[in-house]
Amino acid sequence: LAELKDLKLHGMALAYAELLQEGDTAAMQSSHWLIDQLIRAENTDRAMRSIRHQMQAARFPVHRDLAGFDFTAAKVDRALIEQLATLDFTEAAHNLVLIGGTGTGKTHLATALGVAAVTQRGLRVRFYSTIELVNTLEQEKAAGKQGRLAYALMRMDLVILDELGYLPFSQAGGALLFHLLSKLYEHTSVISHHQPDVRRVAAV
């Protein structure tokens, strides 16, 4: 009964309670098995629909996972990456910075961690290219709606910033990005990546 109510199937819960009162033991055992299977199927379907919705909302440019990452071709600590893939760091809203040269798989790893966050932990994730995010922040400010995006992203569990420091943006855009990141601090985990030369990151 509790499971039916949790699924908001109140009509089924009421009908099942009435059948229990009638006391047909054999019928009830059979119906209990059937209802248990239906509840399992409903829970599975809802979980899958939620994952599909969250994957679409995350806006990953492509699907990537750790199974498709070539650890032999990159100088990456596999044990560390697999530990990060538990997404435990998001529980305290800790951040992650991936540093490496061009072609070392930073975007692949960041995306794979985001996909794992959705599919394995049911977390809310949003993927942005940094330039896309800065442009959105500038448009928001120009429209007199500054702060709305920050509020929305504070409700996320994880934000992924792709290509931070690869392309230049204005000082004003950098200030807006810094302000956003300060808002997300201790509320939403952020995964970002850049090349070893941190001077390439725009001064904010």
mmCIF file of C-alpha atoms in Angstrom:
data_model
loop_
_atom_site.group_PDB
_atom_site.id
_atom_site.type_symbol
_atom_site.label_atom_id
_atom_site.label_comp_id
_atom_site.label_asym_id
_atom_site.label_seq_id
_atom_site.Cartn_x
_atom_site.Cartn_y
_atom_site.Cartn_z
ATOM 1 C CA LEU A 1 0.000 0.000 0.000
ATOM 2 C CA ALA A 2 2.780 2.418 0.899
ATOM 3 C CA GLU A 3 4.473 1.859 -2.454
ATOM 4 C CA LEU A 4 1.232 2.561 -4.321
ATOM 5 C CA LYS A 5 0.725 5.773 -2.375
ATOM 6 C CA ASP A 6 4.345 6.816 -2.966
ATOM 7 C CA LEU A 7 3.655 6.505 -6.685
ATOM 8 C CA LYS A 8 0.461 8.548 -6.201
ATOM 9 C CA LEU A 9 -1.639 5.581 -7.351
ATOM 10 C CA HIS A 10 -4.241 6.266 -4.694
ATOM 11 C CA GLY A 11 -7.088 4.535 -6.554
ATOM 12 C CA MET A 12 -5.113 1.320 -6.772
ATOM 13 C CA ALA A 13 -4.146 1.631 -3.105
ATOM 14 C CA LEU A 14 -7.794 1.985 -2.074
ATOM 15 C CA ALA A 15 -8.906 -0.944 -4.220
ATOM 16 C CA TYR A 16 -6.105 -3.110 -2.865
ATOM 17 C CA ALA A 17 -7.053 -2.238 0.720
ATOM 18 C CA GLU A 18 -10.643 -3.289 0.002
ATOM 19 C CA LEU A 19 -9.479 -6.597 -1.452
ATOM 20 C CA LEU A 20 -7.440 -7.205 1.685
ATOM 21 C CA GLN A 21 -10.563 -6.796 3.786
ATOM 22 C CA GLU A 22 -12.413 -9.397 1.713
ATOM 23 C CA GLY A 23 -9.829 -11.934 2.840
ATOM 24 C CA ASP A 24 -9.408 -14.209 -0.214
ATOM 25 C CA THR A 25 -5.905 -15.389 0.695
ATOM 26 C CA ALA A 26 -5.098 -17.223 -2.549
ATOM 27 C CA ALA A 27 -6.322 -14.344 -4.674
ATOM 28 C CA MET A 28 -4.455 -11.846 -2.531
ATOM 29 C CA GLN A 29 -1.179 -13.726 -2.827
ATOM 30 C CA SER A 30 -1.563 -13.747 -6.590
ATOM 31 C CA SER A 31 -2.566 -10.086 -6.755
ATOM 32 C CA HIS A 32 0.243 -9.091 -4.378
ATOM 33 C CA TRP A 33 2.798 -10.634 -6.747
ATOM 34 C CA LEU A 34 1.207 -8.890 -9.724
ATOM 35 C CA ILE A 35 1.085 -5.514 -7.985
ATOM 36 C CA ASP A 36 4.692 -5.901 -6.847
ATOM 37 C CA GLN A 37 5.763 -6.487 -10.457
ATOM 38 C CA LEU A 38 3.697 -3.531 -11.672
ATOM 39 C CA ILE A 39 5.228 -1.264 -9.021
ATOM 40 C CA ARG A 40 8.735 -2.355 -10.018
ATOM 41 C CA ALA A 41 7.943 -1.683 -13.665
ATOM 42 C CA GLU A 42 6.477 1.736 -12.861
ATOM 43 C CA ASN A 43 9.483 2.715 -10.742
ATOM 44 C CA THR A 44 11.881 1.588 -13.472
ATOM 45 C CA ASP A 45 9.950 3.490 -16.137
ATOM 46 C CA ARG A 46 9.869 6.665 -14.060
ATOM 47 C CA ALA A 47 13.597 6.403 -13.351
ATOM 48 C CA MET A 48 14.386 5.942 -17.045
ATOM 49 C CA ARG A 49 12.164 8.849 -18.065
ATOM 50 C CA SER A 50 13.834 11.027 -15.437
ATOM 51 C CA ILE A 51 17.292 10.099 -16.761
ATOM 52 C CA ARG A 52 16.254 10.858 -20.347
ATOM 53 C CA HIS A 53 14.879 14.221 -19.264
ATOM 54 C CA GLN A 54 17.990 15.112 -17.258
ATOM 55 C CA MET A 55 20.289 14.046 -20.107
ATOM 56 C CA GLN A 56 18.431 16.363 -22.484
ATOM 57 C CA ALA A 57 18.444 19.190 -19.937
ATOM 58 C CA ALA A 58 22.214 18.789 -19.404
ATOM 59 C CA ARG A 59 22.850 19.585 -23.098
ATOM 60 C CA PHE A 60 25.956 17.480 -23.510
ATOM 61 C CA PRO A 61 27.339 18.117 -27.022
ATOM 62 C CA VAL A 62 28.082 14.397 -27.418
ATOM 63 C CA HIS A 63 27.703 11.308 -25.251
ATOM 64 C CA ARG A 64 30.920 10.250 -23.557
ATOM 65 C CA ASP A 65 31.641 7.722 -20.822
ATOM 66 C CA LEU A 66 34.677 6.344 -19.041
ATOM 67 C CA ALA A 67 34.354 3.015 -20.853
ATOM 68 C CA GLY A 68 35.240 4.828 -24.058
ATOM 69 C CA PHE A 69 38.247 6.683 -22.641
ATOM 70 C CA ASP A 70 41.691 5.406 -23.631
ATOM 71 C CA PHE A 71 43.625 5.512 -20.383
ATOM 72 C CA THR A 72 46.657 3.961 -22.083
ATOM 73 C CA ALA A 73 47.035 6.946 -24.420
ATOM 74 C CA ALA A 74 46.792 9.601 -21.718
ATOM 75 C CA LYS A 75 48.855 10.203 -18.608
ATOM 76 C CA VAL A 76 45.844 10.064 -16.341
ATOM 77 C CA ASP A 77 45.538 8.502 -12.902
ATOM 78 C CA ARG A 78 42.826 5.947 -13.645
ATOM 79 C CA ALA A 79 42.174 5.154 -9.991
ATOM 80 C CA LEU A 80 41.658 8.845 -9.252
ATOM 81 C CA ILE A 81 39.263 9.282 -12.186
ATOM 82 C CA GLU A 82 37.263 6.236 -11.120
ATOM 83 C CA GLN A 83 37.062 7.639 -7.597
ATOM 84 C CA LEU A 84 35.873 10.981 -8.985
ATOM 85 C CA ALA A 85 33.264 9.092 -11.025
ATOM 86 C CA THR A 86 31.486 8.238 -7.771
ATOM 87 C CA LEU A 87 30.577 11.944 -7.736
ATOM 88 C CA ASP A 88 31.052 12.031 -3.970
ATOM 89 C CA PHE A 89 32.706 15.450 -4.337
ATOM 90 C CA THR A 90 29.345 16.925 -5.355
ATOM 91 C CA GLU A 91 27.834 16.138 -1.962
ATOM 92 C CA ALA A 92 29.814 19.009 -0.428
ATOM 93 C CA ALA A 93 29.685 21.103 -3.631
ATOM 94 C CA HIS A 94 33.430 20.724 -4.173
ATOM 95 C CA ASN A 95 34.879 21.739 -7.533
ATOM 96 C CA LEU A 96 37.142 19.923 -9.986
ATOM 97 C CA VAL A 97 39.713 21.418 -12.373
ATOM 98 C CA LEU A 98 41.181 19.243 -15.133
ATOM 99 C CA ILE A 99 44.541 20.461 -16.451
ATOM 100 C CA GLY A 100 46.232 19.078 -19.544
ATOM 101 C CA GLY A 101 47.435 19.844 -23.032
ATOM 102 C CA THR A 102 45.391 19.785 -26.217
ATOM 103 C CA GLY A 103 44.058 16.342 -27.094
ATOM 104 C CA THR A 104 44.566 14.798 -23.664
ATOM 105 C CA GLY A 105 40.874 14.015 -23.193
ATOM 106 C CA LYS A 106 39.814 16.735 -20.773
ATOM 107 C CA THR A 107 36.458 17.341 -22.457
ATOM 108 C CA HIS A 108 35.868 13.590 -22.711
ATOM 109 C CA LEU A 109 36.523 13.117 -18.994
ATOM 110 C CA ALA A 110 34.442 16.128 -17.964
ATOM 111 C CA THR A 111 31.530 14.947 -20.099
ATOM 112 C CA ALA A 112 31.861 11.360 -18.869
ATOM 113 C CA LEU A 113 31.709 12.539 -15.260
ATOM 114 C CA GLY A 114 28.629 14.592 -16.099
ATOM 115 C CA VAL A 115 26.941 11.625 -17.772
ATOM 116 C CA ALA A 116 27.751 9.461 -14.741
ATOM 117 C CA ALA A 117 26.282 12.128 -12.474
ATOM 118 C CA VAL A 118 22.970 11.878 -14.325
ATOM 119 C CA THR A 119 22.778 8.156 -15.017
ATOM 120 C CA GLN A 120 24.290 6.786 -11.802
ATOM 121 C CA ARG A 121 23.426 9.395 -9.199
ATOM 122 C CA GLY A 122 20.366 11.101 -10.651
ATOM 123 C CA LEU A 123 22.004 14.522 -10.332
ATOM 124 C CA ARG A 124 21.024 17.682 -12.184
ATOM 125 C CA VAL A 125 23.802 18.705 -14.573
ATOM 126 C CA ARG A 126 24.315 21.524 -17.075
ATOM 127 C CA PHE A 127 27.102 21.581 -19.678
ATOM 128 C CA TYR A 128 28.327 24.888 -21.139
ATOM 129 C CA SER A 129 31.118 25.985 -23.387
ATOM 130 C CA THR A 130 32.624 28.895 -21.475
ATOM 131 C CA ILE A 131 32.092 31.314 -24.364
ATOM 132 C CA GLU A 132 28.433 30.273 -24.609
ATOM 133 C CA LEU A 133 27.999 30.889 -20.897
ATOM 134 C CA VAL A 134 29.702 34.298 -20.984
ATOM 135 C CA ASN A 135 27.591 35.337 -23.978
ATOM 136 C CA THR A 136 24.450 34.278 -22.128
ATOM 137 C CA LEU A 137 25.494 36.270 -19.066
ATOM 138 C CA GLU A 138 26.151 39.363 -21.191
ATOM 139 C CA GLN A 139 22.781 39.020 -22.936
ATOM 140 C CA GLU A 140 21.064 38.569 -19.595
ATOM 141 C CA LYS A 141 22.652 41.739 -18.238
ATOM 142 C CA ALA A 142 21.776 43.724 -21.386
ATOM 143 C CA ALA A 143 18.151 42.620 -21.006
ATOM 144 C CA GLY A 144 18.075 43.784 -17.383
ATOM 145 C CA LYS A 145 17.654 40.227 -16.105
ATOM 146 C CA GLN A 146 21.014 39.745 -14.395
ATOM 147 C CA GLY A 147 20.993 37.038 -11.744
ATOM 148 C CA ARG A 148 18.378 34.742 -13.249
ATOM 149 C CA LEU A 149 20.885 32.304 -14.692
ATOM 150 C CA ALA A 150 22.847 32.233 -11.441
ATOM 151 C CA TYR A 151 19.660 31.376 -9.561
ATOM 152 C CA ALA A 152 18.864 28.578 -12.020
ATOM 153 C CA LEU A 153 22.377 27.109 -11.861
ATOM 154 C CA MET A 154 22.410 27.220 -8.070
ATOM 155 C CA ARG A 155 19.661 24.606 -8.289
ATOM 156 C CA MET A 156 21.941 22.315 -10.299
ATOM 157 C CA ASP A 157 24.167 19.727 -8.656
ATOM 158 C CA LEU A 158 26.937 20.079 -11.227
ATOM 159 C CA VAL A 159 27.924 22.618 -13.888
ATOM 160 C CA ILE A 160 30.560 21.746 -16.498
ATOM 161 C CA LEU A 161 32.537 24.579 -18.110
ATOM 162 C CA ASP A 162 34.226 23.455 -21.299
ATOM 163 C CA GLU A 163 37.218 25.255 -22.821
ATOM 164 C CA LEU A 164 37.793 27.713 -19.990
ATOM 165 C CA GLY A 165 40.637 29.983 -21.107
ATOM 166 C CA TYR A 166 40.843 28.673 -24.674
ATOM 167 C CA LEU A 167 39.069 31.617 -26.295
ATOM 168 C CA PRO A 168 39.265 35.246 -25.147
ATOM 169 C CA PHE A 169 36.294 37.178 -23.859
ATOM 170 C CA SER A 170 35.850 40.740 -22.689
ATOM 171 C CA GLN A 171 36.857 41.994 -19.269
ATOM 172 C CA ALA A 172 33.183 42.685 -18.583
ATOM 173 C CA GLY A 173 32.343 39.116 -19.571
ATOM 174 C CA GLY A 174 35.084 37.820 -17.303
ATOM 175 C CA ALA A 175 33.680 39.834 -14.413
ATOM 176 C CA LEU A 176 30.223 38.366 -15.018
ATOM 177 C CA LEU A 177 31.679 34.853 -15.085
ATOM 178 C CA PHE A 178 33.592 35.460 -11.859
ATOM 179 C CA HIS A 179 30.420 36.772 -10.215
ATOM 180 C CA LEU A 180 28.511 33.674 -11.325
ATOM 181 C CA LEU A 181 31.182 31.314 -10.010
ATOM 182 C CA SER A 182 31.194 33.125 -6.679
ATOM 183 C CA LYS A 183 27.434 32.586 -6.485
ATOM 184 C CA LEU A 184 27.817 28.871 -7.212
ATOM 185 C CA TYR A 185 30.573 28.440 -4.621
ATOM 186 C CA GLU A 186 29.474 25.956 -1.933
ATOM 187 C CA HIS A 187 26.101 25.520 -3.677
ATOM 188 C CA THR A 188 26.898 23.804 -6.972
ATOM 189 C CA SER A 189 29.933 21.777 -8.007
ATOM 190 C CA VAL A 190 31.797 23.038 -11.076
ATOM 191 C CA ILE A 191 34.026 20.996 -13.378
ATOM 192 C CA SER A 192 36.285 23.117 -15.576
ATOM 193 C CA HIS A 193 39.398 22.442 -17.578
ATOM 194 C CA HIS A 194 42.224 24.346 -19.182
ATOM 195 C CA GLN A 195 45.774 23.915 -20.433
ATOM 196 C CA PRO A 196 48.762 23.970 -18.063
ATOM 197 C CA ASP A 197 49.544 27.607 -18.934
ATOM 198 C CA VAL A 198 47.017 29.184 -16.569
ATOM 199 C CA ARG A 199 47.937 32.631 -17.911
ATOM 200 C CA ARG A 200 45.704 31.809 -20.858
ATOM 201 C CA VAL A 201 42.675 31.984 -18.600
ATOM 202 C CA ALA A 202 41.049 35.409 -18.913
ATOM 203 C CA ALA A 203 41.759 37.642 -15.955
ATOM 204 C CA VAL A 204 38.593 37.928 -13.923
#
